[in-house]
Coordinates of C-alpha atoms in Angstrom, one line a residue:
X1 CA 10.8 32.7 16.3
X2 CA 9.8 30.3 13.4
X3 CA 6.7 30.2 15.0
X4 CA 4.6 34.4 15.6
X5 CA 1.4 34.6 17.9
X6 CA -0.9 37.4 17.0
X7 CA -4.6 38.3 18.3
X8 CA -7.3 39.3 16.3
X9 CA -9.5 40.5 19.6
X10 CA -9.9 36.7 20.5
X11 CA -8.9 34.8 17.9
X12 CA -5.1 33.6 18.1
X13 CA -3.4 33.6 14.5
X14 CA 0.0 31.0 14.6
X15 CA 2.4 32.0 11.7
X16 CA 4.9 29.9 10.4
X17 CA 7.4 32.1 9.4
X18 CA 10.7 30.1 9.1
X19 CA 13.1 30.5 6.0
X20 CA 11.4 30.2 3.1
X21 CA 9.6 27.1 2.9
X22 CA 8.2 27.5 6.1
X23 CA 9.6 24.2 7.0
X24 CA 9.4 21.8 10.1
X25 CA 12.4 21.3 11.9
X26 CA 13.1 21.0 15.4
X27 CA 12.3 24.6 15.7
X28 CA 9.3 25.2 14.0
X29 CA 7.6 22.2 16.0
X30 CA 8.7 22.8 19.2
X31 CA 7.4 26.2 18.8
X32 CA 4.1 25.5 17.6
X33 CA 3.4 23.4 20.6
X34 CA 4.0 25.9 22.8
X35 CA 2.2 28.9 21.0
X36 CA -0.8 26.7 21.0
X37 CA -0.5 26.5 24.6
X38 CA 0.1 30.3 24.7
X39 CA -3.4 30.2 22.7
X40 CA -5.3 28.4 25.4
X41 CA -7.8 31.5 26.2
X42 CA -8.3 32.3 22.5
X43 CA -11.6 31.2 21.3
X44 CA -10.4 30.0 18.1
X45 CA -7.1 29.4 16.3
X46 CA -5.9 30.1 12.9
X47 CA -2.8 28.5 11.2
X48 CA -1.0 30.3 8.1
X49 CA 2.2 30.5 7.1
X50 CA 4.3 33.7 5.4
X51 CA 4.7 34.7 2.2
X52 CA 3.3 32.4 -0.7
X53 CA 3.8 28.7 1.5
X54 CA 1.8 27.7 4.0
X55 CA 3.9 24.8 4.6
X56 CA 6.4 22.9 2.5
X57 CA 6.9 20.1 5.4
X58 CA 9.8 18.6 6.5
X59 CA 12.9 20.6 6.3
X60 CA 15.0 18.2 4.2
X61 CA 18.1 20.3 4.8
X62 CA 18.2 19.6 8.2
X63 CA 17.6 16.0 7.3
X64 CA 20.5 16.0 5.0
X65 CA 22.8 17.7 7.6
X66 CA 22.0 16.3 10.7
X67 CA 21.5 12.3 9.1
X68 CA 20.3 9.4 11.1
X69 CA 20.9 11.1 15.2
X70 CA 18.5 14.0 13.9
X71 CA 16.0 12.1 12.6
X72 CA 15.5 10.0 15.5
X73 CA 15.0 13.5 17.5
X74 CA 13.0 14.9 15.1
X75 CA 10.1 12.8 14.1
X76 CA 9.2 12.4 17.6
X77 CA 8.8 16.0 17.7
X78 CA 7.0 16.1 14.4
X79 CA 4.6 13.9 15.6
X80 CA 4.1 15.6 18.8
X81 CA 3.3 19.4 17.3
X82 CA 1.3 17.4 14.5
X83 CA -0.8 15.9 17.5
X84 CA -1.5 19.4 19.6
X85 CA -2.9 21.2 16.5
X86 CA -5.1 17.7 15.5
X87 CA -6.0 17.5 19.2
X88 CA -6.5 21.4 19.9
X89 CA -10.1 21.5 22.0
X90 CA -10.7 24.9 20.2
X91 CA -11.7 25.0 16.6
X92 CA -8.3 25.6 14.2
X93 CA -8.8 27.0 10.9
X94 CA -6.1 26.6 8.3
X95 CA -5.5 29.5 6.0
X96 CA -3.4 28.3 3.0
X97 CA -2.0 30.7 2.1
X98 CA -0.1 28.9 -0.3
X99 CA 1.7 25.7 -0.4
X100 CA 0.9 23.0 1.8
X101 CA 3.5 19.9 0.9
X102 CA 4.0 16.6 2.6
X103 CA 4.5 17.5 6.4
X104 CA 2.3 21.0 5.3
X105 CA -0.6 18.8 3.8
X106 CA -0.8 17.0 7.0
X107 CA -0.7 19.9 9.3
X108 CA -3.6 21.6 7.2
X109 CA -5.5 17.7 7.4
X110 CA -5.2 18.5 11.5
X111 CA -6.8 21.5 11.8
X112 CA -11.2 21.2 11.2
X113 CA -11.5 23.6 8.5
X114 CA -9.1 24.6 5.5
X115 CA -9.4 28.0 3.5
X116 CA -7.0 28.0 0.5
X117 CA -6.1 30.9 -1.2
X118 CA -3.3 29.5 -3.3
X119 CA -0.6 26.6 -3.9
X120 CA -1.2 23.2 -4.1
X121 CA -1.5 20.6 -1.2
X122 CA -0.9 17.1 -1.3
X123 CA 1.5 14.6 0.3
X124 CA 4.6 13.8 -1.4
X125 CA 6.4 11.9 1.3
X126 CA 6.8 8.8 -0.7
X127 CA 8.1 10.6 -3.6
X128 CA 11.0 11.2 -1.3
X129 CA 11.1 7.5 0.0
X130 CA 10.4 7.6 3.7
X131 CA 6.7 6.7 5.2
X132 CA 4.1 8.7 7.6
X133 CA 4.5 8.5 11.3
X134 CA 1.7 7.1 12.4
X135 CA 0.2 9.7 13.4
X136 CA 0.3 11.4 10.6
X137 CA -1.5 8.7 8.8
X138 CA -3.9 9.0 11.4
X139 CA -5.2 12.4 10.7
X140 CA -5.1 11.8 6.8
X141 CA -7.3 8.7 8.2
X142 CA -9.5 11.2 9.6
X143 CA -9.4 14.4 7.7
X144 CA -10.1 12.5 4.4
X145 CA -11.6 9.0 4.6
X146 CA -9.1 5.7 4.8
X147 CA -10.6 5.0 1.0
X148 CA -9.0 8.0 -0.5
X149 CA -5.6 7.2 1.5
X150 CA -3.9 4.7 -1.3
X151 CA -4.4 7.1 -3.6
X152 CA -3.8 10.1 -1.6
X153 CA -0.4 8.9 -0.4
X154 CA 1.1 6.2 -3.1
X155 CA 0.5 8.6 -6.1
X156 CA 2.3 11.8 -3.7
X157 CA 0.0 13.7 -6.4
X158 CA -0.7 17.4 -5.5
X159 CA -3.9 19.6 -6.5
X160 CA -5.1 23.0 -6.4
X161 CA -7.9 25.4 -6.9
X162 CA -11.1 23.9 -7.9
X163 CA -9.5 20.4 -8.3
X164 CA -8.4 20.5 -4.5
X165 CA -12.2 21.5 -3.6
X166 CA -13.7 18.4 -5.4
X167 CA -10.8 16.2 -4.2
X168 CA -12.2 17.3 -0.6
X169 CA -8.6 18.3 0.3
X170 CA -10.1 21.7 1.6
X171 CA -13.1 22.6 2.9
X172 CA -13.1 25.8 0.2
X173 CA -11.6 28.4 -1.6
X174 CA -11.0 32.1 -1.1
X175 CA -8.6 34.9 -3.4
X176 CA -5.2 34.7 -2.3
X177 CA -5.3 38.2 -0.4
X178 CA -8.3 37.2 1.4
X179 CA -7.7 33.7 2.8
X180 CA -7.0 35.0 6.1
X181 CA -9.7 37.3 6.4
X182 CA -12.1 34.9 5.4
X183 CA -10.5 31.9 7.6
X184 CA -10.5 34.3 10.4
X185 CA -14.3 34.7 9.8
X186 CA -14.9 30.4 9.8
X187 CA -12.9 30.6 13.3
X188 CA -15.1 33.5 14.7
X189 CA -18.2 31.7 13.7
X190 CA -16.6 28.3 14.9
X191 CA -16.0 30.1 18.0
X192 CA -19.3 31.4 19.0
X193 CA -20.1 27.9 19.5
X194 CA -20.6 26.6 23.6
X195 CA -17.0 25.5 24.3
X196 CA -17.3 23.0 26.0
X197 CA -19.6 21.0 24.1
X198 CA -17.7 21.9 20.9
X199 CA -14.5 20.4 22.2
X200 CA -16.5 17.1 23.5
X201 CA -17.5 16.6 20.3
X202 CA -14.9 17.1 18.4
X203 CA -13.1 14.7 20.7
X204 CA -16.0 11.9 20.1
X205 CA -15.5 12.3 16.3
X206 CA -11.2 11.8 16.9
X207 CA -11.3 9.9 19.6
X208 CA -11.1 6.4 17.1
X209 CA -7.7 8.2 15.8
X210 CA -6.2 9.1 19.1
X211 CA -7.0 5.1 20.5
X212 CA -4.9 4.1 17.9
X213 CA -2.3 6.8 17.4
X214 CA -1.6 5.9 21.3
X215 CA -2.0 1.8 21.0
X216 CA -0.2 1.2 18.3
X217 CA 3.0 4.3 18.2
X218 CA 5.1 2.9 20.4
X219 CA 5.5 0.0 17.9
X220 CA 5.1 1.3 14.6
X221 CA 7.3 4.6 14.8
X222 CA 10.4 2.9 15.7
X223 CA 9.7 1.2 12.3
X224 CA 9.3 4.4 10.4
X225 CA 12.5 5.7 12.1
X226 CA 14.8 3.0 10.7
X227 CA 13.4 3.8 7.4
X228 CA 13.8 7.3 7.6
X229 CA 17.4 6.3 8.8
X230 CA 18.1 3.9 6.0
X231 CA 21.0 4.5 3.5
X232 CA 18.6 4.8 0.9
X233 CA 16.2 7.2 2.1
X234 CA 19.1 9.6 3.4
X235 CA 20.7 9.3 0.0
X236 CA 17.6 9.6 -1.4
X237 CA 16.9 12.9 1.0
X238 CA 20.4 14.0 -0.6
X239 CA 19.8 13.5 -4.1
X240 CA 16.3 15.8 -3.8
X241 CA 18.0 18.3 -2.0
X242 CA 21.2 18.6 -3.7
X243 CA 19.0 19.6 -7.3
X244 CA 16.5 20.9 -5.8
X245 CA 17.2 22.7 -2.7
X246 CA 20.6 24.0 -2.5

């Protein structure tokens, strides 16, 4: 399973653990939407990944591969599993564990509290030449302020460490072999808060981003489907992964 649910006595830890980038595909996003509905009686949720990347987004193998029909499946889909962590009601703490790239960056910007222990984070998607999905851009929007997003997104710059911290990328820092441990001790605390009034607020604070995530998708992600589907961006998709990837 690209995606693992483990307890910690009531505190649900989602693993990405798919090949070695911990990438999102098809898979790995389907997945996480359903192991966060397997975590509905948890408390609280933590989100790592395995080995030293937390996330390095979008599988761009399966981009190459599967061309313009598997784009149009997937970035529905990326959308939809970047949406249920972003609109969890439980607190969701990401441990970075390592890496957090493009698609990564964003799914760390989703959850309400970010631990990293080591990597970089930043979003590169431009770099690569296709644009966010709305609601991606959304929850940059909200994670990090709409003045930081120009140059957040146009420069596709990534930071860690200290520089990451004052950037306000993540909330702080912990050593590499204790970013779980000490993101599974921001969930606890998150989680001893009243439930219910926890999750009302957090949906007062997102509820701007959800009103226009839902007004406006339906119109702007065709959009950022035929560019993801343009000969240029799949060629450009190529290019990256033929020297970097294969």
């Amino acid at each position: 399973m690209p995606i693992t649910l483990e307890s910690h006595q009531d505190i649900a830890v989602l693993r990405i653990d798919h090949g070695g980038g911990n990438t999102l595909d098809t898979d790995s996003c389907r997945e996480l939407v359903l192991r966060l509905e397997e975590a509905e009686q948890a408390r609280a949720v933590v989100l790592t990944g395995t080995g030293r990347v937390f996330s390095a987004g979008v599988d761009l193998k399966r981009i190459d591969d599967g061309g313009a029909s598997y784009v149009a499946q997937f970035l529905p889909l990326l959308s939809d599993a970047l949406l249920a962590v972003f609109g969890s009601p439980r607190p969701v703490v990401a441990a970075l564990n390592g890496h957090a790239i493009a698609g990564g960056a964003v799914l760390a910007a989703a959850c309400d509290h970010r631990v990293l222990g080591g990597g970089t984070i930043g979003v590169t998607e431009l770099l690569v030449g296709v644009p966010f999905p709305l609601a991606a851009l959304e929850i940059l929007r909200c994670a990090y302020g709409t003045a930081p997003l120009p140059s957040l997104t146009y420069s596709g710059e990534t930071r860690g460490g200290e520089d990451a911290l004052a950037a306000g990328l993540v909330d702080e820092l912990a050593p590499p072999e204790e970013v779980l441990e000490r993101a599974l001790a921001v969930a606890a605390r998150l989680g001893e808060l009243p439930a219910e009034a926890f999750a009302h607020t957090k949906a007062q604070i997102r509820q701007p981003f959800h009103e226009r995530i839902a007004e406006y998708r339906h119109a702007a992600d065709p959009e950022v489907e035929r560019l993801w589907q343009a000969p240029a961006a799949l060629a450009a998709v190529k290019s990256y992964v033929d020297r970097v990837l294969r």
